[in-house]
XYZ file of C-alpha atoms in Angstrom:
743
model
C 0.998 0.850 -7.663
C 1.550 -2.124 -9.996
C 4.126 -0.170 -12.016
C 6.034 0.703 -8.865
C 6.124 -2.976 -7.801
C 7.191 -4.038 -11.295
C 10.070 -1.560 -11.187
C 11.237 -2.903 -7.821
C 11.054 -6.524 -9.008
C 13.014 -5.672 -12.135
C 15.747 -3.940 -10.174
C 16.088 -6.729 -7.601
C 16.696 -9.443 -10.240
C 19.692 -7.824 -11.867
C 22.650 -9.460 -10.126
C 24.817 -10.209 -7.129
C 27.364 -8.448 -4.907
C 30.618 -7.195 -6.388
C 33.802 -9.026 -5.504
C 35.936 -5.940 -4.817
C 34.757 -4.074 -1.785
C 36.045 -1.796 0.937
C 34.896 -2.524 4.482
C 35.722 -0.827 7.722
C 34.745 1.077 10.845
C 34.866 4.829 11.461
C 35.715 5.908 15.000
C 36.572 9.100 16.866
C 39.852 9.744 18.650
C 38.279 8.221 21.747
C 37.582 5.041 19.720
C 33.826 5.611 19.785
C 32.116 4.502 16.554
C 30.627 7.383 14.546
C 27.262 6.957 12.833
C 26.288 8.743 9.631
C 29.759 9.405 8.220
C 29.689 9.964 4.437
C 32.043 7.509 2.750
C 32.517 8.788 -0.794
C 34.416 7.258 -3.710
C 35.524 10.326 -5.630
C 36.651 8.159 -8.560
C 33.303 6.468 -9.223
C 30.843 8.734 -7.386
C 29.608 5.842 -5.210
C 28.867 6.592 -1.574
C 27.517 5.086 1.611
C 27.076 6.012 5.276
C 28.423 4.422 8.441
C 25.922 2.498 10.567
C 25.259 2.560 14.311
C 28.437 0.530 14.825
C 30.442 2.875 12.591
C 30.575 0.095 9.986
C 30.560 0.869 6.263
C 30.984 -1.034 3.008
C 31.617 0.323 -0.475
C 31.386 -1.943 -3.514
C 32.993 -1.708 -6.947
C 36.339 -0.634 -5.511
C 39.444 -0.565 -7.728
C 43.091 0.127 -7.086
C 43.946 3.829 -6.830
C 40.341 4.874 -6.132
C 40.267 7.929 -3.853
C 37.945 7.568 -0.841
C 36.863 10.489 1.361
C 35.305 10.350 4.834
C 33.121 13.362 5.653
C 31.263 14.279 8.845
C 30.334 17.629 10.365
C 32.595 18.472 13.263
C 35.427 16.206 12.080
C 38.394 16.824 9.799
C 37.908 15.123 6.424
C 40.041 12.003 5.859
C 41.266 10.686 2.514
C 42.746 7.348 1.473
C 43.904 5.932 -1.855
C 43.015 2.260 -2.396
C 45.856 -0.271 -2.414
C 45.869 -4.083 -2.375
C 46.072 -3.965 1.399
C 42.717 -2.183 1.664
C 40.980 -4.881 -0.406
C 42.053 -7.770 1.814
C 41.179 -6.505 5.268
C 38.720 -4.509 7.345
C 40.135 -1.036 7.815
C 39.759 1.340 10.740
C 39.391 5.065 10.050
C 40.007 7.618 12.807
C 38.368 11.022 12.477
C 39.686 13.979 14.459
C 37.295 16.581 15.838
C 37.492 19.927 14.061
C 35.599 23.200 13.768
C 32.511 22.849 11.548
C 33.016 23.990 7.942
C 31.613 23.420 4.452
C 34.547 21.250 3.399
C 33.196 18.578 5.783
C 30.135 18.063 3.581
C 30.248 16.154 0.296
C 27.834 16.791 -2.565
C 26.328 13.324 -3.134
C 23.194 12.200 -4.927
C 20.773 12.656 -2.050
C 17.234 13.862 -2.620
C 17.839 16.501 0.064
C 21.513 17.435 -0.280
C 20.847 21.071 0.629
C 19.539 19.962 4.025
C 23.031 18.708 4.878
C 24.642 22.037 4.033
C 22.063 23.882 6.140
C 23.466 22.240 9.246
C 26.728 24.077 8.746
C 24.598 27.195 9.418
C 23.157 25.574 12.543
C 26.520 24.433 13.914
C 28.295 27.662 13.001
C 25.635 29.979 14.444
C 23.499 27.958 16.875
C 19.805 28.659 17.408
C 19.245 31.194 20.189
C 15.457 31.248 20.527
C 12.450 29.136 19.657
C 11.455 31.738 17.038
C 14.867 31.442 15.390
C 14.624 27.676 14.846
C 12.444 27.891 11.740
C 14.327 30.919 10.395
C 17.271 28.616 9.750
C 15.352 26.952 6.910
C 16.189 28.724 3.610
C 13.204 30.707 2.357
C 11.137 30.306 5.526
C 10.038 33.512 7.282
C 8.058 33.666 10.527
C 6.001 36.270 12.392
C 4.732 36.282 15.964
C 1.526 38.015 17.013
C 1.370 37.132 20.691
C 4.938 37.784 21.823
C 5.803 34.097 22.008
C 2.452 32.872 23.306
C 0.878 31.588 20.101
C 2.556 29.489 17.453
C 4.444 31.523 14.863
C 2.893 32.622 11.583
C 4.884 30.930 8.790
C 5.665 32.083 5.241
C 7.236 29.738 2.681
C 7.142 29.493 -1.119
C 4.440 32.086 -1.630
C 2.301 30.764 1.234
C 0.960 32.512 4.252
C 0.907 29.176 6.045
C -0.725 30.777 9.086
C 0.412 28.521 11.942
C 1.231 25.414 9.893
C -1.401 24.546 7.273
C 1.138 23.747 4.538
C 4.403 22.731 6.172
C 4.820 19.474 8.115
C 6.879 20.021 11.283
C 8.242 17.354 13.626
C 10.859 16.906 16.349
C 12.786 13.632 16.294
C 9.764 12.176 14.492
C 7.236 13.569 17.006
C 4.601 15.541 15.011
C 4.147 19.190 15.967
C 1.198 20.149 13.717
C -2.228 19.817 15.310
C -5.098 18.553 13.154
C -8.566 20.097 13.722
C -7.084 22.602 16.165
C -9.288 25.128 17.940
C -7.309 28.039 16.447
C -6.695 26.655 12.968
C -5.824 23.570 10.962
C -2.183 22.484 11.238
C -1.396 24.702 14.248
C 2.280 24.069 15.043
C 3.453 25.411 18.409
C 7.194 24.747 18.649
C 7.750 26.481 21.971
C 8.124 23.158 23.783
C 11.544 22.840 22.106
C 14.519 24.163 24.063
C 16.707 25.828 21.405
C 20.004 24.693 22.934
C 18.981 21.060 22.470
C 18.679 21.390 18.667
C 21.467 19.420 16.990
C 20.538 19.676 13.311
C 17.633 20.387 10.983
C 16.352 18.126 8.207
C 14.129 19.935 5.719
C 12.752 19.626 2.235
C 10.671 21.922 0.048
C 7.740 20.633 -1.964
C 5.628 17.423 -1.651
C 8.320 15.001 -2.862
C 8.957 12.713 0.120
C 7.107 9.430 0.617
C 7.916 9.272 4.335
C 6.240 12.664 5.004
C 2.470 12.909 4.866
C -0.084 15.429 6.094
C 0.672 19.160 5.615
C 3.658 18.452 3.349
C 2.739 20.732 0.441
C 5.146 23.690 0.636
C 7.644 21.517 2.532
C 8.596 19.799 5.763
C 10.942 20.477 8.696
C 12.201 17.794 11.098
C 14.259 19.080 14.001
C 16.738 16.645 15.485
C 17.782 17.230 19.070
C 20.933 16.140 20.856
C 21.157 12.492 21.861
C 23.721 13.333 24.523
C 25.556 16.335 25.924
C 29.223 17.089 25.486
C 29.165 19.451 28.487
C 26.863 20.697 31.197
C 25.485 24.181 30.595
C 24.017 26.930 32.760
C 22.933 30.134 31.027
C 21.070 33.322 31.961
C 19.841 36.118 29.665
C 18.404 39.412 30.878
C 17.287 42.396 28.858
C 14.862 45.188 28.153
C 11.124 44.936 28.789
C 11.723 42.998 32.037
C 12.924 40.013 30.033
C 14.641 37.054 31.639
C 15.585 33.655 30.247
C 17.393 30.868 32.105
C 18.571 27.549 30.653
C 20.199 24.511 32.198
C 21.433 21.338 30.483
C 22.838 18.757 32.872
C 24.289 15.303 32.299
C 22.729 12.754 34.641
C 24.504 9.722 33.184
C 27.594 9.679 31.007
C 28.836 6.195 30.201
C 30.248 4.593 27.069
C 26.925 3.137 25.916
C 24.353 4.951 28.080
C 23.687 8.659 28.397
C 21.042 10.704 30.148
C 20.477 14.434 30.445
C 17.935 16.935 31.731
C 17.320 20.302 30.086
C 15.133 23.144 31.333
C 14.148 26.627 30.215
C 12.349 29.494 31.931
C 11.242 32.609 30.012
C 9.687 35.721 31.578
C 8.891 39.061 29.909
C 6.468 41.968 29.988
C 7.007 42.483 26.271
C 7.185 45.729 24.318
C 3.487 46.570 24.633
C 1.923 49.331 26.730
C -0.129 46.732 28.598
C 2.364 44.295 30.228
C 2.329 40.897 28.608
C 3.017 39.037 31.881
C 4.420 36.252 29.735
C 5.912 33.139 31.270
C 7.003 29.819 29.813
C 8.653 26.796 31.357
C 10.168 23.848 29.532
C 11.498 20.565 30.862
C 13.070 17.800 28.788
C 14.717 14.562 29.894
C 16.394 12.087 27.567
C 17.980 8.657 27.908
C 20.034 7.236 25.035
C 21.484 3.727 24.742
C 23.822 2.815 21.899
C 25.788 -0.432 21.909
C 27.744 0.818 18.866
C 27.084 -2.524 17.235
C 23.536 -3.124 16.065
C 21.129 -1.218 18.265
C 20.248 2.279 19.479
C 17.349 3.312 21.705
C 16.205 6.747 22.886
C 13.398 7.657 25.265
C 12.435 11.310 25.740
C 9.986 13.018 28.074
C 9.128 16.709 27.993
C 6.671 19.169 29.508
C 5.871 22.720 28.436
C 3.443 25.288 29.749
C 2.921 28.947 29.036
C 0.486 31.785 29.721
C 0.336 35.402 28.620
C -1.684 38.573 28.153
C -1.806 40.083 24.663
C -2.641 43.354 22.948
C -3.753 41.701 19.711
C -3.808 43.166 16.219
C -4.596 46.877 16.238
C -6.143 49.029 13.448
C -3.916 51.512 11.671
C -6.560 54.235 11.963
C -6.543 54.030 15.765
C -2.829 54.815 15.741
C -3.178 57.535 13.097
C -5.945 59.228 15.112
C -3.901 59.110 18.297
C -6.395 56.867 20.114
C -3.578 54.474 20.986
C 0.153 54.247 20.323
C 1.839 51.631 18.134
C 2.198 49.362 21.160
C -1.259 50.028 22.527
C -4.402 47.869 22.521
C -8.095 48.120 21.769
C -8.799 45.095 23.961
C -5.973 44.426 26.418
C -7.770 41.445 27.960
C -6.655 39.144 25.129
C -4.209 36.323 25.909
C -4.173 32.662 26.745
C -2.490 29.627 28.186
C -1.285 26.342 26.774
C 0.620 23.231 27.785
C 1.986 20.075 26.192
C 3.494 16.936 27.732
C 5.243 14.371 25.509
C 6.699 10.908 25.855
C 8.318 9.382 22.804
C 10.591 6.500 21.857
C 13.025 6.052 18.969
C 14.688 2.727 18.188
C 17.046 1.527 15.462
C 17.949 -2.131 14.902
C 20.694 -3.004 12.401
C 20.128 -6.653 11.465
C 23.193 -6.842 9.230
C 25.114 -4.632 6.840
C 22.130 -4.596 4.443
C 19.013 -4.504 6.644
C 17.695 -2.221 9.377
C 14.457 -1.397 11.179
C 13.707 2.087 12.529
C 10.735 2.563 14.852
C 9.118 5.320 16.874
C 6.150 5.668 19.210
C 4.746 8.691 20.996
C 1.999 9.982 23.253
C 1.174 13.648 23.989
C -1.234 15.475 26.268
C -2.111 18.985 25.091
C -4.301 21.835 26.389
C -5.021 25.199 24.792
C -7.101 28.270 25.625
C -6.922 31.534 23.680
C -8.862 34.799 23.957
C -8.842 37.087 20.902
C -10.724 40.107 19.620
C -10.309 40.571 15.884
C -13.287 42.856 15.101
C -13.631 44.824 18.384
C -17.266 46.121 18.353
C -18.398 45.052 14.892
C -20.951 42.427 15.989
C -21.560 43.359 19.617
C -21.327 47.140 20.167
C -21.952 46.738 23.891
C -19.746 43.876 25.062
C -17.273 43.726 22.181
C -16.409 40.772 19.952
C -13.938 38.849 22.073
C -13.848 35.108 21.370
C -12.506 32.103 23.241
C -10.949 29.111 21.459
C -10.281 26.126 23.672
C -9.490 22.425 23.467
C -7.953 19.473 25.309
C -6.388 16.617 23.354
C -4.396 13.408 23.570
C -2.237 12.211 20.679
C -1.017 8.659 20.102
C 1.132 7.373 17.259
C 3.717 4.870 16.062
C 5.724 4.097 12.930
C 8.214 1.480 11.698
C 10.414 1.622 8.589
C 12.220 -1.418 7.192
C 15.199 -0.693 4.905
C 17.193 -3.071 2.689
C 20.243 -2.199 0.578
C 21.216 -4.086 -2.591
C 24.258 -3.910 -4.849
C 24.140 -5.439 -8.328
C 27.241 -6.703 -10.103
C 25.779 -6.943 -13.585
C 25.444 -3.212 -14.151
C 27.201 -1.881 -11.027
C 24.056 -0.305 -9.595
C 22.708 0.139 -6.083
C 19.203 0.043 -4.666
C 17.830 0.997 -1.273
C 14.260 -0.061 -0.506
C 12.247 1.377 2.370
C 8.811 0.199 3.474
C 7.050 2.030 6.276
C 3.734 1.946 8.105
C 2.249 3.893 10.979
C -0.711 5.669 12.515
C -1.683 8.804 14.405
C -4.790 9.178 16.555
C -6.001 12.536 17.929
C -8.619 12.445 20.681
C -9.793 16.065 21.044
C -12.339 16.973 23.696
C -14.471 20.084 24.134
C -13.266 21.961 21.076
C -14.886 25.317 21.742
C -15.535 28.635 20.049
C -17.393 31.095 22.269
C -18.199 34.801 22.501
C -16.745 36.156 25.753
C -16.277 39.409 27.641
C -13.235 40.425 29.666
C -11.861 36.879 29.396
C -14.219 35.791 32.176
C -17.850 35.783 31.033
C -19.135 33.478 28.292
C -21.904 35.303 26.427
C -22.641 32.716 23.744
C -21.157 29.410 22.645
C -20.864 29.196 18.862
C -19.411 25.682 18.621
C -18.627 22.896 21.064
C -17.838 19.281 20.334
C -15.482 16.304 20.460
C -13.232 15.294 17.585
C -11.684 11.896 16.930
C -9.305 11.823 13.981
C -7.313 8.788 12.824
C -4.617 8.792 10.145
C -3.244 5.375 9.149
C -0.572 5.254 6.458
C 2.012 3.182 4.642
C 4.662 4.008 2.073
C 7.240 2.507 -0.249
C 10.391 4.379 -1.150
C 13.151 3.267 -3.520
C 16.491 4.919 -4.224
C 18.164 3.420 -7.300
C 21.672 4.591 -8.238
C 23.528 3.787 -11.435
C 26.626 5.685 -12.521
C 25.806 9.392 -12.211
C 22.041 8.893 -11.966
C 19.875 8.438 -8.898
C 16.163 7.665 -9.349
C 13.845 7.924 -6.366
C 10.269 6.687 -6.916
C 7.922 6.608 -3.937
C 4.313 5.844 -3.163
C 2.306 6.774 -0.084
C -1.150 5.621 1.030
C -3.066 7.556 3.702
C -6.395 6.713 5.294
C -8.298 9.306 7.363
C -11.341 8.801 9.555
C -13.000 11.931 10.935
C -15.598 11.758 13.727
C -17.343 14.721 15.334
C -19.860 14.860 18.183
C -21.738 18.176 18.225
C -22.477 19.000 21.870
C -24.678 21.975 21.058
C -27.425 19.784 19.612
C -30.332 18.887 21.896
C -30.014 15.251 20.855
C -26.861 13.165 20.533
C -25.348 13.972 17.130
C -22.348 12.052 15.813
C -20.975 12.684 12.316
C -18.362 10.554 10.567
C -16.477 10.608 7.249
C -13.455 8.763 5.890
C -11.160 9.017 2.879
C -8.167 7.319 1.237
C -5.457 9.336 -0.492
C -2.676 7.991 -2.729
C 0.343 10.237 -3.323
C 3.069 9.132 -5.784
C 6.530 10.737 -5.919
C 9.295 10.568 -8.523
C 12.661 12.320 -8.195
C 15.745 12.311 -10.433
C 19.231 13.399 -9.380
C 22.125 13.655 -11.823
C 25.621 13.996 -10.363
C 27.369 15.554 -13.334
C 30.594 15.751 -11.299
C 31.632 15.790 -7.638
C 30.901 19.529 -7.677
C 27.658 19.613 -9.696
C 24.286 18.061 -8.900
C 21.160 18.544 -11.013
C 17.734 17.479 -9.784
C 14.178 17.146 -10.997
C 11.574 16.476 -8.326
C 7.881 15.783 -8.732
C 5.139 14.587 -6.456
C 1.649 14.885 -5.055
C 1.038 15.880 -1.450
C -1.932 17.041 0.607
C -3.139 18.926 3.648
C -6.091 17.535 5.536
C -9.170 19.571 6.428
C -10.536 20.270 9.888
C -12.889 17.467 10.991
C -15.641 20.024 11.651
C -15.381 21.192 8.032
C -15.178 17.625 6.700
C -18.311 16.425 8.476
C -20.264 19.611 7.738
C -19.490 19.190 4.014
C -20.477 15.513 4.049
C -16.968 14.366 3.254
C -16.414 16.532 0.184
C -12.884 17.873 -0.392
C -11.508 16.060 2.654
C -7.933 15.756 1.339
C -7.224 18.347 -1.363
C -4.122 17.495 -3.391
C -1.012 19.557 -4.054
C 0.938 18.944 -7.290
C 4.568 20.056 -7.212
C 7.677 20.167 -9.417
C 11.248 21.360 -8.788
C 14.091 21.741 -11.284
C 17.357 22.796 -9.742
C 21.086 22.622 -9.308
C 23.543 22.524 -6.414
C 27.115 23.594 -7.144
C 30.216 23.205 -5.018
C 32.891 24.924 -7.135
C 35.320 24.801 -4.215
C 35.457 23.073 -0.857
C 34.423 26.347 0.813
C 31.536 27.458 -1.439
C 28.078 25.997 -2.146
C 25.522 27.580 -4.518
C 21.941 26.405 -5.024
C 19.170 27.408 -7.415
C 15.738 25.991 -8.237
C 12.680 26.705 -10.368
C 9.481 25.326 -8.873
C 5.714 25.168 -9.259
C 2.902 24.120 -6.971
C -0.807 23.722 -7.721
C -3.329 23.245 -4.892
C -6.849 21.907 -5.291
C -7.862 23.868 -2.203
C -6.259 26.769 -0.372
C -6.541 27.705 3.301
C -7.123 31.449 3.699
C -7.283 33.596 6.837
C -10.708 35.192 7.322
C -10.080 38.403 9.231
C -13.582 39.184 10.467
C -13.956 35.711 11.973
C -10.379 35.160 13.129
C -10.282 31.707 11.571
C -8.718 29.939 8.603
C -11.214 28.553 6.100
C -10.962 26.488 2.898
C -10.880 28.505 -0.309
C -10.461 27.722 -4.009
C -7.719 26.388 -6.264
C -4.381 28.168 -6.425
C -1.157 28.083 -8.403
C 2.361 29.188 -7.505
C 5.618 29.496 -9.422
C 8.924 30.581 -8.051
C 12.693 30.749 -7.912
C 14.984 29.846 -4.983
C 18.577 31.088 -4.888
C 21.212 30.732 -2.195
C 24.860 30.349 -1.308
C 27.062 29.410 1.646
C 30.721 30.441 1.786
C 33.460 29.730 4.306
C 35.576 32.838 3.724
C 38.161 31.368 6.076
C 38.037 29.054 9.127
C 36.684 31.950 11.218
C 34.218 33.631 8.835
C 31.054 32.128 7.354
C 28.734 33.947 4.944
C 25.307 32.800 3.746
C 22.320 34.228 1.911
C 19.015 33.014 0.464
C 16.541 34.840 -1.797
C 13.151 33.461 -2.762
C 10.637 34.732 -5.312
C 7.072 33.420 -5.654
C 4.136 34.259 -7.933
C 0.924 33.190 -6.183
C -2.597 33.483 -7.607
C -6.059 31.998 -7.303
C -7.078 30.149 -10.493
C -10.833 30.616 -10.023
C -11.035 34.403 -9.780
C -10.909 37.162 -12.383
C -7.646 38.946 -13.137
C -6.998 41.653 -10.592
C -9.118 39.876 -7.996
C -7.006 36.721 -7.828
C -4.349 37.739 -5.315
C -3.809 35.411 -2.376
C -3.941 37.505 0.807
C -0.619 37.836 2.630
C 1.250 35.574 0.187
C 4.819 36.959 0.052
C 6.345 37.458 -3.390
C 9.942 38.134 -2.365
C 11.790 37.186 0.803
C 15.471 37.022 1.682
C 17.640 36.138 4.652
C 21.337 35.805 5.340
C 24.214 36.775 7.528
C 27.880 36.785 8.417
C 29.109 34.636 11.281
C 32.504 34.979 12.927
C 33.972 32.434 15.277
C 37.076 32.187 17.452
C 38.542 35.513 16.399
C 40.654 35.734 19.480
C 38.116 34.995 22.164
C 35.218 36.548 20.274
C 32.393 34.918 18.296
C 29.116 36.230 16.932
C 27.151 37.174 13.869
C 25.163 39.784 11.970
C 21.972 38.492 10.323
C 19.240 40.039 8.205
C 15.801 39.136 6.897
C 13.625 40.857 4.318
C 9.985 40.631 3.266
C 8.650 42.700 0.365
C 5.291 44.509 0.466
C 2.503 42.030 -0.278
C -1.252 42.075 -0.946
C -3.467 41.883 2.135
C -6.679 41.215 0.211
C -7.816 39.624 -3.051
C -7.753 42.770 -5.225
C -4.474 44.150 -3.837
C -6.183 47.345 -2.706
C -4.809 46.901 0.826
C -1.075 46.388 1.223
C 0.807 44.644 4.024
C 4.061 46.570 4.433
C 7.344 44.752 4.032
C 10.418 45.163 6.196
C 14.182 44.730 6.401
C 15.621 43.820 9.806
C 19.058 43.110 11.210
C 20.015 41.195 14.373
C 23.425 41.048 16.009
C 25.057 38.873 18.618
C 28.559 38.715 20.053
C 30.135 36.567 22.743
C 33.448 36.625 24.601
C 34.724 33.290 25.937
C 37.328 32.782 28.595
C 37.816 29.342 30.024
C 34.463 27.811 30.854
C 32.669 31.163 30.900
C 31.011 33.016 28.025
C 29.701 36.582 28.176
C 27.574 37.925 25.370
C 25.069 40.421 24.025
C 22.104 39.744 21.723
C 20.460 42.621 19.859
C 17.225 42.134 17.970
C 16.355 44.852 15.426
C 19.801 46.408 15.565
C 18.809 49.595 13.697
C 15.520 50.083 15.566
C 13.382 49.728 12.441
C 9.651 50.432 12.776
C 7.953 47.343 11.329
C 4.837 45.222 11.595
C 5.397 41.579 12.489
C 1.932 40.362 11.511
C -0.668 42.121 9.364
C -4.224 41.346 8.285
C -6.889 43.126 6.271
C -9.882 43.050 8.608
C -13.257 44.774 8.798
C -13.669 46.222 12.292
C -15.593 48.845 14.224
C -14.278 50.815 17.176
C -16.473 51.764 20.147
C -16.941 55.318 18.840
C -17.639 54.438 15.191
C -20.967 54.129 13.407
C -19.733 52.267 10.345
C -17.106 49.524 10.078
C -13.793 50.041 8.283
C -11.811 47.494 6.271
C -8.081 48.183 6.592
C -4.740 46.861 7.817
C -4.572 45.606 11.366
C -1.151 44.756 12.724
C 0.960 43.537 15.596
C 3.966 45.861 15.904
C 7.373 44.267 15.575
C 9.912 44.388 18.373
C 11.979 47.608 18.427
C 15.667 47.665 19.384
C 15.922 44.892 21.974
C 19.132 44.396 23.964
C 19.848 41.330 26.074
C 22.963 40.342 28.006
C 23.934 36.710 28.418
C 26.213 34.779 30.757
C 26.824 31.042 30.466
C 29.170 28.466 31.895
C 30.018 24.954 30.701
C 31.500 22.266 32.899
């Protein structure tokens, strides 16, 4: 801590503001200021971004410097500095244009690749809640309740289950649930309406001071639209009695104030023999105020609820013996229901050209009930082994970040300081694990209690830029307090533990040229443990650390091509591993991972966009003997990519693929989870305000397993249990038609 403060004090005493500067405002053709425009001095490599008012200032400007103005969705502008530019405040007009890679500049940001990802998002918008996370390079998901449960996530050699090692948020609202009834970090993103997603901010590894719990393999922050360009009505209908309807309507559309309401309804019986009877409804309302001077404020309210029946994971032997088909069930009374209501606020205050304050506050009400049967008749040969997991929680939180920018004349360097503080409080009532029958009768209650979990935190983040170098040290301090009241005890029993965790970060970026960026990232992150585990273990191993390093390069050899590569490592003091016979995720031992990320994005021409990512990971336990040190379900090789076409005549669409290699399902690799290669296709025809389209999932009707687990189970007619693969079958060829209108 003292070294970090000394570094900041040293940097802030270096000098004063340069005399030669370029100031101005960036506006659209309608004269509306544009925030977040990249203003880049190609001559010196200096850069800045426009503020809420569209204002920008670049220092150390000389005659004949070439300045570029970049922003997605706008044609890039270029000016060459003359005497006239140095003596006045200029006004730059950007013209709207189709999104392309040449609208993104390679600058010395810690997360430059995140900016390029949003070309993918804008070029081929998200079409389903499952597809949101698939946009993140290297991230693969699987669903084992047809859209009812949160997705199973794979990233950097992790089977993250439902979110144990990736921090997910929406406009700063946390998605991960601590001490969740179904598993630590459970991240149900189905309350997000896909059409509202505007861009995705992501980062791999634990290198970001402003991101805390669950940020080990990485983080994802979805940013949704602040306002609508057009109203939208859309209907999709397809196989398996599937129906989806979306509306996005402007309620207020003024120069400084905007309001819209979005809704989504999803119905389907699913692909299973037993109808899924799935339904989901989403509502989201947003008000945005921006005075395009010094202040922006957004208030958002949303409600989501869903319920479903499920066929669960089925044993391979039951299919092989003809007891059931691939889409059959051993216990077709599985399923559940869930709901979440959110209210959150985002506010930005620009005090002057150097200082700003960004704040957020949120409150959520969440309910969850899930019935599962992972072992069938292993423990109870009469009634079966169905379990119920249930909880009801309220979440409260707030955060403020103060930022100050400095420019030093003495050595022509820049410094941005950020200081943030916040808290999150989860009040979780009646967290239950019970043995049930037919989803109606409770046979035995295994666990029942109330959880109170508080996370208070603060962080310092500095970004120091000199010539081609950018240095980004950061320091984060987290405090956790875990309280648990065990309601199964005959006398009042309250358990409490607390812990402080310090996580330093240090990142280096070297901009060798405008087309080459090298980076070295390092940092310590953590994932918290379930409060019930923390209190049962008397506070031991509350916040196991994750130590990460990345060495990589981003290349932009032409305005239409971006290539990225990285070598990385990650060491965890404690792993979370799925325990098949209990249907829960439990703490395990220390693990290590090494890997390689490769990817490219290429605008073949204004109408064709090609992208691909491949990711290799070596994942092992460090406390087990060779040959018994495999991490169950950890993927070693994944890949995803696609070709998008747009405005070819009146047609647009894309062909996408994703690949997962075979992977170990248990510690000695004696049971294998089969890999798969899948392709999806979509095409739309637009005429006037109307768009007609088709969406095909699993274009080539591949037989695949979406989720797989090695589990010991016993069927009703078996004497002895069997340990083998249990799976949820993946969706076969799935055709949907879509009609939408904008107005």
